[in-house]
Short mmCIF file of C-alpha atoms in Angstrom, two decimals:
data_model
loop_
_atom_site.label_atom_id
_atom_site.label_comp_id
_atom_site.label_asym_id
_atom_site.label_seq_id
_atom_site.Cartn_x
_atom_site.Cartn_y
_atom_site.Cartn_z
CA MET J 1 104.39 49.68 92.44
CA ASP J 2 101.68 48.73 89.98
CA TRP J 3 102.68 50.86 87.00
CA SER J 4 99.40 50.25 85.22
CA LEU J 5 97.52 51.99 88.07
CA PHE J 6 100.13 54.76 88.16
CA ASN J 7 99.80 55.35 84.41
CA ARG J 8 96.02 55.46 84.63
CA PHE J 9 96.30 58.11 87.41
CA GLN J 10 98.71 60.09 85.24
CA GLU J 11 96.39 59.94 82.26
CA VAL J 12 93.46 61.23 84.33
CA ALA J 13 95.59 64.05 85.78
CA SER J 14 96.59 65.12 82.26
CA HIS J 15 93.06 66.03 81.20
CA GLU J 16 91.15 66.66 84.46
CA ILE J 17 91.77 69.73 86.61
CA GLY J 18 90.41 71.39 89.72
CA PRO J 19 87.41 69.89 91.54
CA ARG J 20 86.79 67.28 88.80
CA LEU J 21 90.14 65.54 89.32
CA LEU J 22 89.42 63.90 92.67
CA PRO J 23 86.19 62.08 91.53
CA ALA J 24 88.04 60.96 88.40
CA LEU J 25 90.87 59.48 90.50
CA ALA J 26 88.29 57.73 92.72
CA GLU J 27 86.68 56.23 89.63
CA VAL J 28 90.06 54.80 88.58
CA ILE J 29 90.82 53.17 91.96
CA VAL J 30 87.29 51.74 92.26
CA ASP J 31 87.50 50.25 88.76
CA TYR J 32 91.02 48.95 89.33
CA LEU J 33 90.04 47.18 92.57
CA GLN J 34 86.65 46.11 91.16
CA ALA J 35 85.05 47.73 94.21
CA ASP J 36 81.55 49.10 94.65
CA GLY J 37 82.45 52.44 96.15
CA CYS J 38 85.00 54.73 97.65
CA CYS J 39 84.93 57.50 100.24
CA ILE J 40 87.47 59.96 101.57
CA VAL J 41 86.80 61.14 105.11
CA GLN J 42 88.38 64.27 106.56
CA GLU J 43 89.06 64.51 110.29
CA ARG J 44 88.25 68.14 111.08
CA ASP J 45 89.16 67.96 114.76
CA GLU J 46 89.27 65.44 117.62
CA SER J 47 85.49 65.23 117.83
CA MET J 48 84.28 65.68 114.28
CA ALA J 49 84.77 63.96 110.93
CA ALA J 50 82.91 64.33 107.63
CA PRO J 51 83.04 62.92 104.09
CA LEU J 52 85.28 64.86 101.72
CA LEU J 53 84.30 62.64 98.75
CA GLU J 54 81.86 59.74 98.17
CA TYR J 55 81.98 57.77 94.90
CA PRO J 56 79.92 56.94 92.97
CA THR J 57 77.09 58.64 94.85
CA ALA J 58 76.88 60.74 97.98
CA SER J 59 74.87 59.24 100.82
CA GLY J 60 74.23 62.50 102.62
CA ALA J 61 76.06 61.15 105.65
CA ILE J 62 76.06 63.34 108.71
CA LEU J 63 79.02 64.33 110.86
CA PHE J 64 80.35 61.66 113.18
CA ASP J 65 82.99 61.02 115.81
CA PRO J 66 86.37 60.17 114.19
CA GLU J 67 86.86 57.45 116.81
CA GLN J 68 84.38 55.32 114.80
CA LEU J 69 86.94 54.98 112.01
CA GLY J 70 89.94 55.23 114.31
CA SER J 71 88.93 51.95 115.92
CA LEU J 72 89.34 50.28 112.50
CA THR J 73 92.92 51.40 111.94
CA GLN J 74 94.13 51.10 115.53
CA GLU J 75 97.96 51.53 115.40
CA LYS J 76 98.43 50.53 111.72
CA PRO J 77 97.62 52.94 108.85
CA PHE J 78 96.23 50.15 106.62
CA PHE J 79 93.21 48.08 107.57
CA PHE J 80 91.11 45.34 105.89
CA GLN J 81 87.90 43.61 107.05
CA ASP J 82 86.43 40.90 104.85
CA HIS J 83 83.30 40.61 107.02
CA PHE J 84 82.29 44.12 107.95
CA THR J 85 79.17 45.41 109.66
CA ALA J 86 79.01 49.18 110.09
CA ARG J 87 78.20 50.62 113.45
CA ARG J 88 75.18 52.90 113.69
CA PRO J 89 77.10 56.22 113.21
CA LEU J 90 78.82 54.83 110.09
CA ARG J 91 75.80 53.21 108.45
CA PRO J 92 74.86 56.19 106.24
CA LEU J 93 78.42 56.18 104.90
CA LEU J 94 79.51 52.49 104.93
CA GLY J 95 76.32 50.53 105.71
CA LYS J 96 76.02 49.01 102.21
CA PHE J 97 79.50 47.44 102.35
CA GLY J 98 80.20 43.92 103.64
CA GLN J 99 83.94 44.17 102.98
CA ILE J 100 86.19 47.20 103.32
CA ALA J 101 89.83 48.23 103.03
CA GLY J 102 91.24 51.52 104.12
CA LEU J 103 94.24 53.72 104.79
CA ARG J 104 94.83 56.37 107.44
CA LEU J 105 95.75 59.84 106.10
CA ASP J 106 98.05 61.63 108.52
CA ASN J 107 99.42 64.64 106.68
CA TYR J 108 99.55 68.04 108.48
CA SER J 109 97.22 69.46 105.79
CA LEU J 110 94.83 66.53 105.49
CA LYS J 111 94.04 64.06 108.24
CA GLY J 112 91.44 61.33 107.77
CA TRP J 113 90.84 58.04 105.98
CA ILE J 114 90.43 56.48 102.53
CA VAL J 115 87.88 53.63 102.55
CA ILE J 116 87.24 51.26 99.63
CA GLY J 117 84.15 49.04 99.92
CA TRP J 118 82.62 45.94 98.36
CA CYS J 119 78.93 45.14 98.88
CA THR J 120 79.66 41.42 99.07
CA PRO J 121 82.98 39.96 100.18
CA ARG J 122 85.28 38.78 97.39
CA SER J 123 88.74 37.36 97.00
CA LEU J 124 91.50 39.92 96.50
CA ASP J 125 94.40 37.52 96.09
CA GLY J 126 97.12 38.87 93.86
CA ILE J 127 95.97 42.48 94.16
CA PRO J 128 98.52 44.86 95.85
CA LEU J 129 95.74 46.38 97.93
CA GLU J 130 97.81 48.41 100.42
CA ALA J 131 100.23 49.69 97.77
CA SER J 132 97.32 50.70 95.53
CA LEU J 133 95.66 52.62 98.35
CA GLN J 134 98.97 54.29 99.20
CA LEU J 135 99.38 55.42 95.59
CA PHE J 136 95.80 56.69 95.58
CA ALA J 137 96.44 58.51 98.89
CA ASP J 138 99.42 60.32 97.37
CA LYS J 139 97.29 61.52 94.47
CA VAL J 140 94.51 62.60 96.86
CA LEU J 141 96.95 64.60 98.97
CA VAL J 142 98.56 66.29 95.96
CA ASN J 143 95.13 67.23 94.63
CA TYR J 144 93.95 68.49 98.01
CA LEU J 145 97.06 70.64 98.49
CA SER J 146 96.74 71.96 94.94
CA LEU J 147 93.12 72.97 95.54
CA GLN J 148 94.12 74.56 98.86
CA ARG J 149 96.88 76.52 97.16
CA ILE J 150 94.52 77.74 94.44
CA ALA J 151 91.89 78.74 97.02
CA LEU J 152 94.48 80.49 99.15
CA GLU J 153 95.92 82.28 96.15
CA GLN J 154 92.45 83.43 95.12
CA GLN J 155 91.81 84.70 98.62
CA TYR J 156 95.12 86.56 98.67
CA ARG J 157 94.51 87.93 95.21
CA PHE J 158 91.09 89.22 96.24
CA LEU J 159 92.41 90.58 99.54
CA PHE J 160 95.45 92.34 98.09
CA ALA J 161 93.46 93.63 95.15
CA THR J 162 91.19 95.53 97.52
CA VAL J 163 93.87 97.19 99.69
CA PRO J 164 95.12 100.62 98.57
CA GLN J 165 98.77 99.80 99.33
CA ALA J 166 101.01 98.58 96.54
CA ILE J 167 102.50 95.17 97.45
CA VAL J 168 105.45 93.51 95.71
CA ARG J 169 107.01 90.12 96.47
CA ILE J 170 110.25 89.18 94.70
CA ASN J 171 111.73 85.65 94.75
CA GLU J 172 115.45 85.89 94.09
CA ASN J 173 115.81 82.13 93.63
CA ASP J 174 113.94 81.96 90.33
CA ASN J 175 113.76 85.66 89.34
CA THR J 176 109.98 85.71 89.72
CA SER J 177 107.68 88.14 91.47
CA TRP J 178 104.10 88.70 92.45
CA VAL J 179 102.37 92.09 92.62
CA ASN J 180 98.86 93.34 93.31
CA GLN J 181 96.87 95.68 91.10
CA ALA J 182 97.96 98.79 93.03
CA ALA J 183 101.61 97.86 92.40
CA LEU J 184 100.95 97.37 88.68
CA ASP J 185 99.61 100.92 88.49
CA LEU J 186 102.32 102.42 90.68
CA LEU J 187 105.26 100.79 88.87
CA GLN J 188 103.66 101.18 85.42
CA LEU J 189 103.95 97.46 84.62
CA GLU J 190 102.08 95.46 82.00
CA PRO J 191 98.34 95.53 82.85
CA ASP J 192 96.72 92.41 84.35
CA ASN J 193 100.05 90.57 84.65
CA LEU J 194 100.32 89.85 88.38
CA TYR J 195 103.47 87.74 87.86
CA PRO J 196 106.00 89.99 86.10
CA SER J 197 109.66 89.06 86.16
CA ALA J 198 111.82 90.34 89.01
CA ALA J 199 113.79 92.37 86.46
CA GLU J 200 110.63 94.16 85.27
CA VAL J 201 109.64 94.96 88.84
CA SER J 202 113.14 96.23 89.68
CA GLN J 203 113.10 98.50 86.62
CA GLY J 204 109.72 99.90 87.63
CA MET J 205 110.95 100.58 91.15
CA MET J 206 114.15 102.25 89.90
CA ARG J 207 112.09 104.44 87.55
CA LEU J 208 109.79 105.45 90.39
CA ARG J 209 112.69 106.11 92.77
CA SER J 210 114.45 108.33 90.24
CA GLU J 211 111.43 110.68 90.23
CA ALA J 212 111.66 111.35 93.98
CA ILE J 213 112.54 114.90 94.98
CA ASN J 214 114.37 113.82 98.16
CA GLN J 215 117.03 111.87 96.28
CA GLN J 216 119.71 112.20 98.96
CA GLU J 217 117.60 110.49 101.64
CA VAL J 218 116.22 107.90 99.19
CA ASN J 219 119.70 106.95 97.95
CA ARG J 220 121.09 106.79 101.48
CA ARG J 221 118.50 104.22 102.56
CA ALA J 222 118.96 102.31 99.28
CA GLY J 223 122.67 102.10 100.11
CA GLU J 224 121.78 100.42 103.40
CA LEU J 225 120.00 97.65 101.48
CA ILE J 226 122.97 97.16 99.17
CA GLN J 227 125.38 96.88 102.10
CA ASN J 228 123.06 94.61 104.10
CA PRO J 229 120.71 92.45 101.98
CA ASN J 230 118.97 91.27 105.17
CA ALA J 231 118.18 94.78 106.39
CA GLU J 232 114.63 95.70 107.34
CA ILE J 233 113.58 99.23 106.40
CA SER J 234 110.42 101.02 107.47
CA ASN J 235 109.18 104.60 107.20
CA TRP J 236 111.34 105.15 104.11
CA LEU J 237 109.88 108.28 102.56
CA TRP J 238 109.80 108.75 98.79
CA ALA J 239 108.57 112.28 98.17
CA PHE J 240 107.30 113.48 94.80
CA PRO J 241 105.94 116.84 93.63
CA ASP J 242 102.35 115.58 93.77
CA ARG J 243 102.45 112.81 96.40
CA ALA J 244 104.51 110.96 99.02
CA LEU J 245 105.02 107.25 99.65
CA SER J 246 106.06 105.50 102.84
CA VAL J 247 108.05 102.40 101.85
CA LEU J 248 108.52 99.25 103.95
CA SER J 249 110.87 96.47 102.87
CA ARG J 250 111.65 93.20 104.65
CA PRO J 251 113.54 90.06 103.62
CA ILE J 252 111.88 86.63 103.45
CA ARG J 253 114.25 83.71 104.00
CA SER J 254 112.95 80.11 104.03
CA PRO J 255 113.74 76.75 102.37
CA TYR J 256 111.05 77.52 99.78
CA PHE J 257 111.50 81.23 99.26
CA ASN J 258 114.44 83.59 99.23
CA GLY J 259 113.59 87.19 98.47
CA ARG J 260 111.99 90.34 99.73
CA ILE J 261 108.56 91.90 100.19
CA TRP J 262 107.86 95.60 99.53
CA LEU J 263 104.92 97.70 100.62
CA PHE J 264 104.23 101.20 99.29
CA ASN J 265 101.74 103.24 101.30
CA ASP J 266 100.42 106.59 100.04
CA VAL J 267 100.94 109.15 102.83
CA SER J 268 100.45 112.26 100.71
CA GLU J 269 97.85 113.79 103.02
CA LEU J 270 99.99 113.26 106.10
CA TYR J 271 103.10 114.51 104.30
CA ARG J 272 101.37 117.69 103.18
CA SER J 273 100.05 118.26 106.70
CA ASN J 274 103.54 117.83 108.13
CA GLN J 275 104.94 120.24 105.56
CA GLN J 276 102.30 122.80 106.47
CA LEU J 277 103.04 122.35 110.16
CA ALA J 278 106.77 122.74 109.49
CA ASP J 279 106.15 125.92 107.51
CA GLN J 280 103.92 127.26 110.28
CA GLN J 281 106.52 126.34 112.89
CA ASN J 282 109.25 128.12 110.92
CA GLU J 283 106.99 131.14 110.59
CA LEU J 284 106.29 131.10 114.32
CA LEU J 285 110.00 130.75 115.08
CA SER J 286 110.71 133.72 112.83
CA LYS J 287 108.00 135.76 114.53
CA ASN J 288 109.30 134.64 117.91
CA ASP J 289 112.80 135.81 116.98
CA GLN J 290 111.35 139.15 115.92
CA LEU J 291 109.33 139.35 119.13
CA GLN J 292 112.38 138.54 121.25
CA ALA J 293 114.36 141.20 119.44
CA ALA J 294 111.56 143.70 120.03
CA ASN J 295 111.41 142.68 123.69
CA ARG J 296 115.16 143.19 124.01
CA GLU J 297 114.80 146.66 122.54
CA ILE J 298 111.95 147.43 124.96
CA GLU J 299 113.97 146.13 127.92
CA SER J 300 116.92 148.20 126.85
CA LEU J 301 114.73 151.28 126.44
CA ILE J 302 113.11 150.73 129.87
CA SER J 303 116.55 150.38 131.43
CA VAL J 304 117.80 153.59 129.78
CA ILE J 305 114.68 155.52 130.80
CA ALA J 306 114.91 154.20 134.36
CA HIS J 307 118.53 155.23 134.65
CA ASP J 308 117.83 158.66 133.11
CA LEU J 309 114.99 159.22 135.60
CA LYS J 310 117.22 158.57 138.56
CA SER J 311 119.13 161.81 138.14
CA PRO J 312 116.17 164.28 138.14
CA LEU J 313 114.51 162.37 140.98
CA ALA J 314 117.70 162.57 143.02
CA THR J 315 117.88 166.28 142.27
CA LEU J 316 114.25 166.73 143.28
CA SER J 317 114.92 164.88 146.54
CA PHE J 318 117.86 167.18 147.26
CA VAL J 319 115.74 170.26 146.55
CA LEU J 320 112.97 169.05 148.87
CA ASN J 321 115.46 168.38 151.65
CA PHE J 322 117.06 171.80 151.06
CA ILE J 323 113.67 173.49 151.36
CA THR J 324 113.15 172.02 154.84
CA MET J 325 116.56 173.29 155.89
CA SER J 326 116.26 176.79 154.37
CA GLY J 327 113.73 178.12 156.90
CA GLU J 328 110.57 177.43 158.79
CA LEU J 329 107.59 176.15 156.80
CA ASN J 330 103.96 176.43 157.70
CA GLU J 331 101.92 173.27 158.17
CA GLN J 332 100.57 173.15 154.61
CA GLN J 333 104.03 173.72 153.09
CA LEU J 334 105.58 171.04 155.27
CA GLU J 335 102.82 168.60 154.31
CA ASN J 336 103.41 169.29 150.60
CA VAL J 337 107.17 168.77 150.96
CA GLN J 338 106.67 165.49 152.83
CA TYR J 339 104.21 164.32 150.15
CA GLY J 340 106.76 165.19 147.49
CA GLN J 341 109.48 163.26 149.31
CA LYS J 342 107.19 160.20 149.54
CA THR J 343 106.45 160.46 145.84
CA VAL J 344 110.16 160.68 145.01
CA THR J 345 110.85 157.68 147.22
CA LYS J 346 108.14 155.66 145.43
CA GLY J 347 109.61 156.65 142.10
CA MET J 348 113.15 155.71 143.16
CA ASN J 349 111.91 152.35 144.50
CA LEU J 350 110.05 151.65 141.25
CA ILE J 351 113.11 152.54 139.19
CA GLU J 352 115.29 150.33 141.35
CA SER J 353 112.82 147.41 140.87
CA ILE J 354 112.72 147.95 137.09
CA VAL J 355 116.51 148.07 136.79
CA TYR J 356 116.93 145.03 139.01
CA TYR J 357 114.29 142.98 137.12
CA ASN J 358 115.76 143.88 133.72
CA ARG J 359 119.20 142.86 134.91
CA LEU J 360 117.76 139.64 136.34
CA ILE J 361 116.07 138.46 133.15
CA SER J 362 118.59 139.81 130.62
CA ARG J 363 121.73 138.34 132.22
CA ASP J 364 122.09 134.61 132.48
CA GLU J 365 124.26 134.82 135.54
CA ASP J 366 124.81 131.82 137.79
CA VAL J 367 123.84 132.34 141.41
CA GLN J 368 126.46 131.90 144.11
CA LEU J 369 125.30 128.99 146.23
CA MET J 370 126.53 128.59 149.79
CA GLU J 371 125.39 126.85 152.95
CA VAL J 372 123.07 128.93 155.09
CA GLU J 373 121.34 128.20 158.39
CA LEU J 374 117.76 128.81 157.37
CA ASN J 375 116.37 129.46 160.86
CA ASP J 376 118.87 132.26 161.54
CA LEU J 377 118.29 133.84 158.13
CA LEU J 378 114.51 133.80 158.61
CA ALA J 379 114.83 135.37 162.05
CA ILE J 380 116.90 138.23 160.66
CA VAL J 381 114.52 138.87 157.75
CA VAL J 382 111.37 138.73 159.89
CA ASP J 383 112.87 141.05 162.51
CA GLY J 384 113.36 143.64 159.80
CA PHE J 385 109.58 143.83 159.27
CA ARG J 386 108.48 144.13 162.86
CA GLY J 387 108.31 147.90 162.69
CA ALA J 388 106.06 147.83 159.63
CA ALA J 389 103.87 145.19 161.31
CA MET J 390 103.52 147.30 164.45
CA GLN J 391 102.29 150.28 162.40
CA LYS J 392 99.28 148.20 161.34
CA ASN J 393 99.00 146.26 164.61
CA ILE J 394 99.67 143.02 162.68
CA GLU J 395 100.91 139.95 164.54
CA LEU J 396 104.06 138.74 162.78
CA ALA J 397 104.82 135.12 163.74
CA LEU J 398 107.76 132.90 162.77
CA ASN J 399 107.69 129.15 163.32
CA THR J 400 110.79 127.18 162.27
CA THR J 401 111.70 123.49 162.27
CA ALA J 402 113.01 121.67 165.33
CA SER J 403 116.05 120.58 163.31
CA SER J 404 117.76 123.60 161.88
CA PRO J 405 117.97 123.14 158.07
CA ILE J 406 121.31 123.82 156.40
CA LEU J 407 120.20 125.19 153.04
CA ARG J 408 122.42 125.44 149.98
CA THR J 409 121.25 128.65 148.32
CA ASP J 410 122.14 132.18 147.29
CA PRO J 411 121.32 134.14 150.47
CA GLU J 412 120.98 137.49 148.68
CA SER J 413 118.39 136.10 146.25
CA LEU J 414 116.51 134.25 149.00
CA VAL J 415 116.38 137.38 151.19
CA ARG J 416 114.96 139.35 148.28
CA VAL J 417 112.28 136.71 147.72
CA LEU J 418 111.32 136.71 151.39
CA ASP J 419 111.31 140.52 151.50
CA ASN J 420 108.83 140.67 148.64
CA LEU J 421 106.55 137.97 150.04
CA ILE J 422 106.46 139.34 153.62
CA SER J 423 106.13 142.92 152.37
CA ASN J 424 103.14 141.92 150.20
CA ALA J 425 101.55 140.01 153.09
CA LEU J 426 101.74 143.10 155.30
CA LYS J 427 100.55 145.43 152.53
CA PHE J 428 97.43 143.44 151.76
CA SER J 429 96.49 142.60 155.37
CA ASP J 430 94.04 144.74 157.33
CA PHE J 431 94.90 146.22 160.70
CA GLY J 432 94.93 143.73 163.55
CA LYS J 433 95.41 140.63 161.37
CA LYS J 434 98.21 138.01 161.46
CA VAL J 435 101.04 137.11 159.07
CA GLN J 436 102.56 133.68 159.66
CA ILE J 437 105.98 132.55 158.34
CA ASP J 438 106.65 128.79 158.62
CA ALA J 439 109.58 126.55 157.73
CA TYR J 440 109.02 122.77 157.68
CA VAL J 441 109.86 119.55 155.83
CA HIS J 442 107.10 117.83 153.86
CA HIS J 443 107.46 114.85 151.49
CA GLU J 444 111.26 115.23 151.34
CA SER J 445 110.95 118.92 150.43
CA LEU J 446 111.83 121.93 152.56
CA ILE J 447 109.03 124.50 152.47
CA VAL J 448 109.09 128.13 153.58
CA SER J 449 105.59 129.59 153.58
CA VAL J 450 104.24 133.10 154.08
CA GLN J 451 100.57 133.16 155.03
CA ASP J 452 98.35 136.24 155.40
CA GLN J 453 94.73 136.86 156.31
CA GLY J 454 94.13 139.26 153.44
CA PRO J 455 91.41 139.34 150.79
CA GLY J 456 92.78 136.36 148.82
CA ILE J 457 93.31 136.13 145.08
CA SER J 458 90.37 136.02 142.68
CA PRO J 459 90.24 133.41 139.88
CA GLU J 460 90.50 136.28 137.37
CA ASP J 461 93.79 137.43 138.94
CA ARG J 462 95.43 134.00 139.09
CA PRO J 463 96.79 134.05 135.49
CA LYS J 464 98.28 137.53 136.06
CA LEU J 465 99.88 136.75 139.40
CA PHE J 466 103.54 136.39 138.38
CA LYS J 467 103.45 138.68 135.34
CA ARG J 468 105.14 142.05 135.57
CA PHE J 469 103.36 145.37 135.80
CA GLN J 470 100.07 143.66 136.62
CA ARG J 471 97.51 145.41 138.79
CA LEU J 472 95.41 142.92 140.72
CA THR J 473 91.92 143.38 142.12
CA ALA J 474 93.12 143.48 145.74
CA GLN J 475 94.79 146.73 146.81
CA PRO J 476 97.14 147.60 149.70
CA THR J 477 95.11 148.38 152.83
CA ASN J 478 97.09 151.47 153.98
CA ASN J 479 97.90 153.17 150.68
CA GLU J 480 101.26 151.35 150.48
CA ASN J 481 103.26 151.45 147.28
CA SER J 482 103.16 148.50 144.84
CA SER J 483 105.33 148.40 141.72
CA GLY J 484 103.71 145.41 140.07
CA LEU J 485 107.11 143.71 139.81
CA GLY J 486 107.46 142.02 143.20
CA LEU J 487 105.99 138.62 142.35
CA SER J 488 107.72 138.60 138.95
CA ILE J 489 111.02 139.03 140.77
CA VAL J 490 110.00 136.35 143.29
CA LYS J 491 109.33 133.78 140.54
CA ALA J 492 112.52 134.55 138.60
CA LEU J 493 114.74 134.43 141.70
CA THR J 494 113.09 131.29 143.08
CA GLU J 495 113.79 129.43 139.85
CA LYS J 496 117.39 130.69 139.81
CA ILE J 497 118.10 129.19 143.22
CA GLY J 498 116.60 125.83 142.20
CA ALA J 499 113.30 126.08 144.07
CA GLN J 500 109.66 126.45 143.06
CA ILE J 501 107.04 128.98 144.06
CA ALA J 502 103.51 127.78 144.81
CA VAL J 503 100.42 129.66 145.90
CA GLU J 504 97.26 128.64 147.73
CA SER J 505 94.46 131.17 148.09
CA GLU J 506 90.76 131.34 148.71
CA LEU J 507 88.86 134.54 148.08
CA GLY J 508 88.19 136.28 151.41
CA GLN J 509 90.29 133.73 153.36
CA GLY J 510 93.84 134.92 152.73
CA THR J 511 96.81 133.72 150.69
CA THR J 512 99.78 131.42 151.32
CA PHE J 513 102.93 131.55 149.18
CA GLN J 514 105.28 128.57 149.43
CA ILE J 515 108.95 128.37 148.47
CA VAL J 516 109.65 124.67 147.88
CA PHE J 517 113.27 123.44 148.00
CA PRO J 518 114.03 119.91 146.69
CA ALA J 519 115.81 117.39 148.92
CA HIS J 520 119.26 117.78 147.32
CA LEU J 521 119.45 121.45 148.40
CA PHE J 522 119.23 120.94 152.16
CA ASN J 523 119.98 118.72 155.11
CA LEU J 524 118.79 118.83 158.68
CA SER J 525 120.99 119.34 161.71
CA PRO J 526 119.67 118.53 165.18
CA ALA J 527 118.41 121.43 167.30
CA PRO J 528 117.17 121.36 170.88
CA GLU J 529 113.73 122.74 170.16
CA SER J 530 111.67 124.70 167.66
CA ALA J 531 111.91 128.46 167.71
CA GLU J 532 108.83 130.69 167.53
CA ARG J 533 108.91 134.45 167.59
CA GLN J 534 105.74 136.54 167.61
CA THR J 535 104.82 140.21 167.76
#
């Protein structure tokens, strides 16, 4: 190494900084080699190169293909031509030189060439040309990286100064840290000092943490960091009387840095909204508890009233029957007695429905599931309604599957569901219409449907359909009794036996109710043929 050149570089570096250093270093190498000029070319990509520095004056050279200089170096980093003629693309940059020497720069941060030129060829015997250029290249690279670091740091400083989050980076190797302006304010550190010691930052964070009102949660997560220094923590909430912070902390481990980065995000607005929602939810839960208690009292009262009404209605029924047996009655008297008996029967049926529904919803009793041949059960249920269908000249048809389904269900509950659906279909059908009961398998589900040709269900009635004590727009066609509980019982019982109730209806075109059983509740056994019974 030529120590005289090294010392001159050191002297320049001691009093020149920033952008002025590189031209000063170029001046030293040009003077040392008694050259006429120097240029540093940066290879920006595979197809473009441009001058990074020209000394002593810039030629205004345009961009050119890096291959023009690459052909000079070939496979060796150092090149020398004592009789040089620049090609056309290089003439603006090197056209004045008749002799050049150069060195390829191949660092990951800076790729390109250093070229030293003499206008007329001269003897360079005794001058360590390659070593001098290598020493100059080292200084160029250090300066370039230093300028890059300063530019990058300025960019980061500007970027992090504008974000609202407080950012802290602590290097445990040398007890240093870096913070942005938001972190200075949050941790109450010395103003304008973006590089406080790690101890100062830690004290500020401890002071802030001690003011949190959710100390138990804060200390628990802090304990995780103590037990595992490599732990990553996110969504760590530090709550204060006037604000809330979401804290993120992650380790940084590399050959150059060993520490941790912290990010404090103000989530006060979100925290307050969540608190308000929690308070509202608690209030709603309290009101719901009160409402449920009130509902239980109402259910209990309804049940007591229903039971208490049974006795006088039974007495009234006995009296009416006794009247018919005590002597002959004229036509008007007999009609009045019969009307009274019908009224008592309606009342008893209503009471029985109320008591049954209250028992159904108030007791969480498990249903007794057993295997039932669905076709046989449907035949028995439908046969029980043939008399009622005949009174209104309604065709009652049953169409079952060719393979008799073995259904795992509670037969008593299923019969009650079917009774309500078929009874409603007959009630709301005009004379001479048809009620169709079907059982079939569709998309791995077993479906039992009850279809009528009644008035259908209006859009206004749809929301009220399965609610109790609801009076719908459509009315029974022959003054039949309707308690307003039938479909409520249907829905509750259907859910208890593991099925679903569905309804399809078009106003003026009739209604179809479907009981849908999932695949795990049934299997099919072969049967010779489908069964269809009609009246």
